[in-house]
Amino acid sequence: MSDKLDKLEDIKIENFIWAIYIGIIILSWYANSKEKKFIIYNDEKAKKEYQNLLIFIFSILLIIYFYFAKDSYDDLKKVNIYDSNKKKKLLYASFIGSLLILISGIIFLTIAILDDEINIEIAFN
């Protein structure tokens, strides 16, 4: 019964994260309008707003990616000798995938912070 309650709590958190993703999509759309304004009119204010929006977006995403990597690591720590080899391999693969996504988030956030000329196209996945 505890497993089911834990799973339901995970779903509740994931639904909250989906709502955050919707907000990020809207912010990304708005950020693109700022980038477009910079490209067309060479508007330096729009360029700075675009860069700040990207930093904000990727900071939020990094928190989400960290949550999933930690959750995946916690699941991996719960593996016991009675679990099937298939389950162990899938949990390990899930952790590696979550860790790689976290690493990509760190890289994209770093690019957003360092790219003052905004000539590197980055997008969240």
PDB file of C-alpha atoms in Angstrom, residues 24-86:
ATOM      1  CA  ILE A  24       8.150  27.602 -19.607  1.00  0.00           C
ATOM      2  CA  ILE A  25       6.716  27.082 -23.087  1.00  0.00           C
ATOM      3  CA  ILE A  26       4.824  30.378 -22.833  1.00  0.00           C
ATOM      4  CA  LEU A  27       7.947  32.147 -21.527  1.00  0.00           C
ATOM      5  CA  SER A  28      10.010  30.622 -24.340  1.00  0.00           C
ATOM      6  CA  TRP A  29       7.515  31.890 -26.877  1.00  0.00           C
ATOM      7  CA  TYR A  30       7.749  35.355 -25.325  1.00  0.00           C
ATOM      8  CA  ALA A  31      11.562  35.116 -25.270  1.00  0.00           C
ATOM      9  CA  ASN A  32      11.524  34.320 -28.993  1.00  0.00           C
ATOM     10  CA  SER A  33       9.575  37.529 -29.625  1.00  0.00           C
ATOM     11  CA  LYS A  34      12.337  39.428 -27.798  1.00  0.00           C
ATOM     12  CA  GLU A  35      15.007  37.670 -29.874  1.00  0.00           C
ATOM     13  CA  LYS A  36      13.086  38.523 -33.051  1.00  0.00           C
ATOM     14  CA  LYS A  37      12.856  42.181 -31.983  1.00  0.00           C
ATOM     15  CA  PHE A  38      16.615  42.227 -31.407  1.00  0.00           C
ATOM     16  CA  ILE A  39      17.356  40.645 -34.783  1.00  0.00           C
ATOM     17  CA  ILE A  40      15.033  42.935 -36.750  1.00  0.00           C
ATOM     18  CA  TYR A  41      15.601  46.235 -34.930  1.00  0.00           C
ATOM     19  CA  ASN A  42      18.963  45.618 -33.246  1.00  0.00           C
ATOM     20  CA  ASP A  43      17.198  46.483 -29.971  1.00  0.00           C
ATOM     21  CA  GLU A  44      19.767  46.029 -27.181  1.00  0.00           C
ATOM     22  CA  LYS A  45      17.095  46.121 -24.471  1.00  0.00           C
ATOM     23  CA  ALA A  46      15.242  43.252 -26.165  1.00  0.00           C
ATOM     24  CA  LYS A  47      18.525  41.344 -26.417  1.00  0.00           C
ATOM     25  CA  LYS A  48      19.155  41.696 -22.679  1.00  0.00           C
ATOM     26  CA  GLU A  49      15.554  40.731 -21.855  1.00  0.00           C
ATOM     27  CA  TYR A  50      15.900  37.677 -24.095  1.00  0.00           C
ATOM     28  CA  GLN A  51      19.113  36.621 -22.372  1.00  0.00           C
ATOM     29  CA  ASN A  52      17.596  37.138 -18.908  1.00  0.00           C
ATOM     30  CA  LEU A  53      14.532  35.097 -19.891  1.00  0.00           C
ATOM     31  CA  LEU A  54      16.764  32.263 -21.126  1.00  0.00           C
ATOM     32  CA  ILE A  55      18.740  32.289 -17.887  1.00  0.00           C
ATOM     33  CA  PHE A  56      15.498  32.185 -15.888  1.00  0.00           C
ATOM     34  CA  ILE A  57      14.024  29.402 -18.048  1.00  0.00           C
ATOM     35  CA  PHE A  58      17.119  27.212 -17.851  1.00  0.00           C
ATOM     36  CA  SER A  59      17.484  27.835 -14.119  1.00  0.00           C
ATOM     37  CA  ILE A  60      13.963  26.520 -13.569  1.00  0.00           C
ATOM     38  CA  LEU A  61      14.624  23.597 -15.899  1.00  0.00           C
ATOM     39  CA  LEU A  62      17.830  22.795 -14.031  1.00  0.00           C
ATOM     40  CA  ILE A  63      15.859  22.526 -10.785  1.00  0.00           C
ATOM     41  CA  ILE A  64      13.384  20.188 -12.494  1.00  0.00           C
ATOM     42  CA  TYR A  65      16.189  18.111 -14.034  1.00  0.00           C
ATOM     43  CA  PHE A  66      17.865  17.876 -10.627  1.00  0.00           C
ATOM     44  CA  TYR A  67      14.598  16.679  -9.066  1.00  0.00           C
ATOM     45  CA  PHE A  68      14.256  13.893 -11.650  1.00  0.00           C
ATOM     46  CA  ALA A  69      17.924  12.868 -11.363  1.00  0.00           C
ATOM     47  CA  LYS A  70      17.669  12.703  -7.571  1.00  0.00           C
ATOM     48  CA  ASP A  71      14.385  10.799  -7.741  1.00  0.00           C
ATOM     49  CA  SER A  72      15.917   8.342 -10.180  1.00  0.00           C
ATOM     50  CA  TYR A  73      18.983   7.947  -7.941  1.00  0.00           C
ATOM     51  CA  ASP A  74      16.744   7.340  -4.915  1.00  0.00           C
ATOM     52  CA  ASP A  75      14.903   4.621  -6.859  1.00  0.00           C
ATOM     53  CA  LEU A  76      18.233   3.056  -7.759  1.00  0.00           C
ATOM     54  CA  LYS A  77      19.276   3.026  -4.097  1.00  0.00           C
ATOM     55  CA  LYS A  78      16.103   1.088  -3.216  1.00  0.00           C
ATOM     56  CA  VAL A  79      17.048  -1.861  -5.443  1.00  0.00           C
ATOM     57  CA  ASN A  80      17.369  -5.103  -3.527  1.00  0.00           C
ATOM     58  CA  ILE A  81      18.689  -8.550  -4.364  1.00  0.00           C
ATOM     59  CA  TYR A  82      15.185  -9.864  -4.989  1.00  0.00           C
ATOM     60  CA  ASP A  83      14.455  -7.391  -7.809  1.00  0.00           C
ATOM     61  CA  SER A  84      14.716  -8.800 -11.329  1.00  0.00           C
ATOM     62  CA  ASN A  85      17.760  -8.081 -13.476  1.00  0.00           C
ATOM     63  CA  LYS A  86      15.452  -6.344 -15.942  1.00  0.00           C
TER      64      LYS A  86
END
